[in-house]
PDB file of C-alpha atoms in Angstrom:
ATOM      1  CA  UNK A1370     -91.159-148.930  79.495  1.00  0.00           C
ATOM      2  CA  UNK A1371     -94.126-149.555  81.777  1.00  0.00           C
ATOM      3  CA  UNK A1372     -93.609-150.222  85.571  1.00  0.00           C
ATOM      4  CA  UNK A1373     -95.960-152.631  87.808  1.00  0.00           C
ATOM      5  CA  UNK A1374     -96.318-149.949  90.306  1.00  0.00           C
ATOM      6  CA  UNK A1375     -96.765-147.110  88.560  1.00  0.00           C
ATOM      7  CA  UNK A1376    -100.992-146.011  87.881  1.00  0.00           C
ATOM      8  CA  UNK A1377     -99.355-144.755  84.391  1.00  0.00           C
ATOM      9  CA  UNK A1378     -97.520-146.281  81.386  1.00  0.00           C
ATOM     10  CA  UNK A1379     -93.682-144.311  80.680  1.00  0.00           C
ATOM     11  CA  UNK A1380     -93.025-143.982  77.342  1.00  0.00           C
ATOM     12  CA  UNK A1381     -89.022-143.555  77.180  1.00  0.00           C
ATOM     13  CA  UNK A1382     -87.074-142.279  73.873  1.00  0.00           C
ATOM     14  CA  UNK A1383     -83.572-141.503  73.749  1.00  0.00           C
ATOM     15  CA  UNK A1384     -83.419-139.290  71.189  1.00  0.00           C
ATOM     16  CA  UNK A1385     -79.833-136.981  70.664  1.00  0.00           C
ATOM     17  CA  UNK A1386     -77.039-136.555  73.261  1.00  0.00           C
ATOM     18  CA  UNK A1387     -74.751-138.683  74.898  1.00  0.00           C
ATOM     19  CA  UNK A1388     -77.134-140.262  77.616  1.00  0.00           C
ATOM     20  CA  UNK A1389     -76.706-142.748  79.790  1.00  0.00           C
ATOM     21  CA  UNK A1390     -78.214-146.424  78.714  1.00  0.00           C
ATOM     22  CA  UNK A1391     -81.453-146.603  78.742  1.00  0.00           C
ATOM     23  CA  UNK A1392     -82.593-148.868  81.715  1.00  0.00           C
ATOM     24  CA  UNK A1393     -80.587-146.314  84.136  1.00  0.00           C
ATOM     25  CA  UNK A1394     -82.454-143.565  82.451  1.00  0.00           C
ATOM     26  CA  UNK A1395     -86.017-145.909  82.822  1.00  0.00           C
ATOM     27  CA  UNK A1396     -85.093-146.367  86.540  1.00  0.00           C
ATOM     28  CA  UNK A1397     -84.668-142.360  86.691  1.00  0.00           C
ATOM     29  CA  UNK A1398     -87.893-141.669  85.252  1.00  0.00           C
ATOM     30  CA  UNK A1399     -89.289-144.388  87.115  1.00  0.00           C
ATOM     31  CA  UNK A1400     -88.307-143.315  91.133  1.00  0.00           C
ATOM     32  CA  UNK A1401     -88.941-139.333  89.895  1.00  0.00           C
ATOM     33  CA  UNK A1402     -92.698-140.715  88.816  1.00  0.00           C
ATOM     34  CA  UNK A1403     -93.897-142.650  91.827  1.00  0.00           C
ATOM     35  CA  UNK A1404     -92.372-140.430  94.585  1.00  0.00           C
ATOM     36  CA  UNK A1405     -94.240-137.344  92.713  1.00  0.00           C
ATOM     37  CA  UNK A1406     -97.240-139.818  92.851  1.00  0.00           C
ATOM     38  CA  UNK A1407     -96.880-140.863  96.629  1.00  0.00           C
ATOM     39  CA  UNK A1408     -96.525-137.447  97.518  1.00  0.00           C
ATOM     40  CA  UNK A1409     -98.041-134.921  95.474  1.00  0.00           C
ATOM     41  CA  UNK A1410    -101.398-137.147  94.981  1.00  0.00           C
ATOM     42  CA  UNK A1411    -101.095-136.175  91.007  1.00  0.00           C
ATOM     43  CA  UNK A1412    -104.433-136.543  89.681  1.00  0.00           C
ATOM     44  CA  UNK A1413    -104.519-138.948  86.838  1.00  0.00           C
ATOM     45  CA  UNK A1414    -106.555-141.434  84.977  1.00  0.00           C
ATOM     46  CA  UNK A1415    -105.491-145.214  85.662  1.00  0.00           C
ATOM     47  CA  UNK A1416    -103.404-146.784  82.357  1.00  0.00           C
ATOM     48  CA  UNK A1417    -102.525-142.993  81.747  1.00  0.00           C
ATOM     49  CA  UNK A1418     -99.926-142.294  79.253  1.00  0.00           C
ATOM     50  CA  UNK A1419     -96.321-139.805  79.861  1.00  0.00           C
ATOM     51  CA  UNK A1420     -93.885-139.496  77.274  1.00  0.00           C
ATOM     52  CA  UNK A1421     -90.478-138.493  78.114  1.00  0.00           C
ATOM     53  CA  UNK A1422     -87.482-137.266  75.397  1.00  0.00           C
ATOM     54  CA  UNK A1423     -83.557-138.070  76.355  1.00  0.00           C
ATOM     55  CA  UNK A1424     -82.310-135.195  73.664  1.00  0.00           C
ATOM     56  CA  UNK A1425     -79.412-132.920  73.254  1.00  0.00           C
ATOM     57  CA  UNK A1426     -79.629-128.961  73.231  1.00  0.00           C
ATOM     58  CA  UNK A1427     -79.841-128.034  69.653  1.00  0.00           C
ATOM     59  CA  UNK A1428     -83.037-130.364  69.522  1.00  0.00           C
ATOM     60  CA  UNK A1429     -84.437-128.196  72.813  1.00  0.00           C
ATOM     61  CA  UNK A1430     -83.556-124.882  71.578  1.00  0.00           C
ATOM     62  CA  UNK A1431     -85.989-125.423  68.102  1.00  0.00           C
ATOM     63  CA  UNK A1432     -88.541-126.392  70.237  1.00  0.00           C
ATOM     64  CA  UNK A1433     -88.467-124.114  73.176  1.00  0.00           C
ATOM     65  CA  UNK A1434     -88.010-121.520  69.629  1.00  0.00           C
ATOM     66  CA  UNK A1435     -91.055-123.044  68.142  1.00  0.00           C
ATOM     67  CA  UNK A1436     -93.638-122.895  70.999  1.00  0.00           C
ATOM     68  CA  UNK A1437     -92.206-120.451  73.509  1.00  0.00           C
ATOM     69  CA  UNK A1438     -90.404-117.690  71.538  1.00  0.00           C
ATOM     70  CA  UNK A1439     -87.778-117.997  72.876  1.00  0.00           C
ATOM     71  CA  UNK A1440     -84.773-118.885  70.781  1.00  0.00           C
ATOM     72  CA  UNK A1441     -82.006-120.664  73.347  1.00  0.00           C
ATOM     73  CA  UNK A1442     -82.050-123.828  74.980  1.00  0.00           C
ATOM     74  CA  UNK A1443     -83.248-124.586  78.468  1.00  0.00           C
ATOM     75  CA  UNK A1444     -82.899-127.778  80.649  1.00  0.00           C
ATOM     76  CA  UNK A1445     -86.453-129.825  80.740  1.00  0.00           C
ATOM     77  CA  UNK A1446     -89.748-128.487  78.664  1.00  0.00           C
ATOM     78  CA  UNK A1447     -93.093-129.811  79.392  1.00  0.00           C
ATOM     79  CA  UNK A1448     -95.850-129.983  76.996  1.00  0.00           C
ATOM     80  CA  UNK A1449     -99.470-131.006  78.852  1.00  0.00           C
ATOM     81  CA  UNK A1450    -101.980-133.603  77.283  1.00  0.00           C
ATOM     82  CA  UNK A1451    -104.868-131.799  79.703  1.00  0.00           C
ATOM     83  CA  UNK A1452    -105.858-128.417  80.457  1.00  0.00           C
ATOM     84  CA  UNK A1453    -103.860-127.041  83.419  1.00  0.00           C
ATOM     85  CA  UNK A1454    -107.058-126.358  85.550  1.00  0.00           C
ATOM     86  CA  UNK A1455    -108.118-130.329  84.751  1.00  0.00           C
ATOM     87  CA  UNK A1456    -109.697-132.502  87.861  1.00  0.00           C
ATOM     88  CA  UNK A1457    -108.542-135.455  86.549  1.00  0.00           C
ATOM     89  CA  UNK A1458    -105.196-135.569  83.850  1.00  0.00           C
ATOM     90  CA  UNK A1459    -105.095-137.565  81.349  1.00  0.00           C
ATOM     91  CA  UNK A1460    -105.469-140.158  79.296  1.00  0.00           C
ATOM     92  CA  UNK A1461    -102.388-138.635  77.612  1.00  0.00           C
ATOM     93  CA  UNK A1462    -100.420-136.542  80.268  1.00  0.00           C
ATOM     94  CA  UNK A1463     -97.927-135.030  78.225  1.00  0.00           C
ATOM     95  CA  UNK A1464     -94.164-135.020  77.251  1.00  0.00           C
ATOM     96  CA  UNK A1465     -91.209-134.100  78.933  1.00  0.00           C
ATOM     97  CA  UNK A1466     -87.911-133.363  76.875  1.00  0.00           C
ATOM     98  CA  UNK A1467     -84.946-132.843  78.729  1.00  0.00           C
ATOM     99  CA  UNK A1468     -81.228-131.794  77.219  1.00  0.00           C
ATOM    100  CA  UNK A1469     -78.251-133.688  78.003  1.00  0.00           C
ATOM    101  CA  UNK A1470     -75.599-130.679  77.766  1.00  0.00           C
ATOM    102  CA  UNK A1471     -77.608-127.907  79.594  1.00  0.00           C
ATOM    103  CA  UNK A1472     -78.626-130.502  82.673  1.00  0.00           C
ATOM    104  CA  UNK A1473     -74.851-131.288  82.597  1.00  0.00           C
ATOM    105  CA  UNK A1474     -73.776-127.672  82.810  1.00  0.00           C
ATOM    106  CA  UNK A1475     -76.141-126.819  85.469  1.00  0.00           C
ATOM    107  CA  UNK A1476     -75.108-130.174  87.654  1.00  0.00           C
ATOM    108  CA  UNK A1477     -71.565-128.727  87.269  1.00  0.00           C
ATOM    109  CA  UNK A1478     -72.035-125.103  87.967  1.00  0.00           C
ATOM    110  CA  UNK A1479     -74.514-125.735  90.806  1.00  0.00           C
ATOM    111  CA  UNK A1480     -71.739-128.960  92.157  1.00  0.00           C
ATOM    112  CA  UNK A1481     -74.858-131.705  92.339  1.00  0.00           C
ATOM    113  CA  UNK A1482     -74.671-135.557  91.322  1.00  0.00           C
ATOM    114  CA  UNK A1483     -75.634-135.340  87.741  1.00  0.00           C
ATOM    115  CA  UNK A1484     -78.475-137.963  88.732  1.00  0.00           C
ATOM    116  CA  UNK A1485     -79.955-135.718  91.189  1.00  0.00           C
ATOM    117  CA  UNK A1486     -80.318-133.269  88.971  1.00  0.00           C
ATOM    118  CA  UNK A1487     -81.675-134.685  86.392  1.00  0.00           C
ATOM    119  CA  UNK A1488     -84.459-136.149  89.005  1.00  0.00           C
ATOM    120  CA  UNK A1489     -85.335-132.814  90.610  1.00  0.00           C
ATOM    121  CA  UNK A1490     -85.702-131.845  86.639  1.00  0.00           C
ATOM    122  CA  UNK A1491     -87.805-135.253  85.944  1.00  0.00           C
ATOM    123  CA  UNK A1492     -90.439-134.137  88.793  1.00  0.00           C
ATOM    124  CA  UNK A1493     -90.370-130.575  88.020  1.00  0.00           C
ATOM    125  CA  UNK A1494     -91.193-131.757  84.095  1.00  0.00           C
ATOM    126  CA  UNK A1495     -93.948-134.031  85.627  1.00  0.00           C
ATOM    127  CA  UNK A1496     -95.233-131.291  87.767  1.00  0.00           C
ATOM    128  CA  UNK A1497     -96.116-128.633  84.884  1.00  0.00           C
ATOM    129  CA  UNK A1498     -98.114-131.589  83.057  1.00  0.00           C
ATOM    130  CA  UNK A1499    -100.260-131.448  86.506  1.00  0.00           C
ATOM    131  CA  UNK A1500    -101.018-127.808  86.359  1.00  0.00           C
ATOM    132  CA  UNK A1501     -98.119-126.609  88.594  1.00  0.00           C
ATOM    133  CA  UNK A1502     -96.259-123.671  87.615  1.00  0.00           C
ATOM    134  CA  UNK A1503     -93.799-120.667  89.218  1.00  0.00           C
ATOM    135  CA  UNK A1504     -95.310-117.455  87.192  1.00  0.00           C
ATOM    136  CA  UNK A1505     -95.908-115.907  90.225  1.00  0.00           C
ATOM    137  CA  UNK A1506     -94.461-116.247  93.375  1.00  0.00           C
ATOM    138  CA  UNK A1507     -97.173-117.847  95.479  1.00  0.00           C
ATOM    139  CA  UNK A1508     -96.716-120.438  92.625  1.00  0.00           C
ATOM    140  CA  UNK A1509     -93.660-120.992  92.574  1.00  0.00           C
ATOM    141  CA  UNK A1510     -93.504-120.986  96.383  1.00  0.00           C
ATOM    142  CA  UNK A1511     -96.037-123.927  96.448  1.00  0.00           C
ATOM    143  CA  UNK A1512     -94.166-125.979  93.800  1.00  0.00           C
ATOM    144  CA  UNK A1513     -90.839-125.616  94.528  1.00  0.00           C
ATOM    145  CA  UNK A1514     -91.874-126.783  98.146  1.00  0.00           C
ATOM    146  CA  UNK A1515     -93.825-129.974  97.001  1.00  0.00           C
ATOM    147  CA  UNK A1516     -90.420-130.728  94.474  1.00  0.00           C
ATOM    148  CA  UNK A1517     -88.500-130.461  97.754  1.00  0.00           C
ATOM    149  CA  UNK A1518     -90.546-132.777  99.444  1.00  0.00           C
ATOM    150  CA  UNK A1519     -90.589-135.104  96.888  1.00  0.00           C
ATOM    151  CA  UNK A1520     -86.625-135.527  96.036  1.00  0.00           C
ATOM    152  CA  UNK A1521     -86.686-135.507 100.365  1.00  0.00           C
ATOM    153  CA  UNK A1522     -88.343-138.895  99.908  1.00  0.00           C
ATOM    154  CA  UNK A1523     -85.935-139.630  97.281  1.00  0.00           C
ATOM    155  CA  UNK A1524     -83.018-138.936  99.465  1.00  0.00           C
ATOM    156  CA  UNK A1525     -81.898-135.657  97.134  1.00  0.00           C
ATOM    157  CA  UNK A1526     -81.119-132.328  98.852  1.00  0.00           C
ATOM    158  CA  UNK A1527     -83.386-129.398  98.887  1.00  0.00           C
ATOM    159  CA  UNK A1528     -82.321-128.010  95.453  1.00  0.00           C
ATOM    160  CA  UNK A1529     -83.565-124.093  96.290  1.00  0.00           C
ATOM    161  CA  UNK A1530     -81.936-124.211  99.961  1.00  0.00           C
ATOM    162  CA  UNK A1531     -79.561-121.208 100.484  1.00  0.00           C
ATOM    163  CA  UNK A1532     -75.987-122.080 100.367  1.00  0.00           C
ATOM    164  CA  UNK A1533     -73.366-120.162 102.087  1.00  0.00           C
TER     165      UNK A1533
END
């Protein structure tokens, strides 16, 4: 998939899991990417490429074990194509890999609409490709604030807001 209004090309793969149709997923990805670029002013070379893989927990668990030494599934993994301190990212931005079962369970546990939670994870994964991180408290605060601003542009509530 390559969006006319996007500054990058998006390669989308539904590899495994009970995901919605590819057109619906492509729409969610495009919205998340467009908002992230508009709000975050992400420094990508024009014509860069992003890969988004929709898969299941088993595949993400293997990737997480192989690349992060964590033998468990997680919601989203990002594999950057550029060093985190780059001034301009690309032409290969990297890969975002999303695990269906984990995303479904988290959305249900948190009382979130599935599409809203998935969009948040796509934004989160994309920001990782551009060097954003949350290992330190100050990094986490900046990343969360940017995610919240991007999601607000899409009409999605702050995922980090405290609930009573």
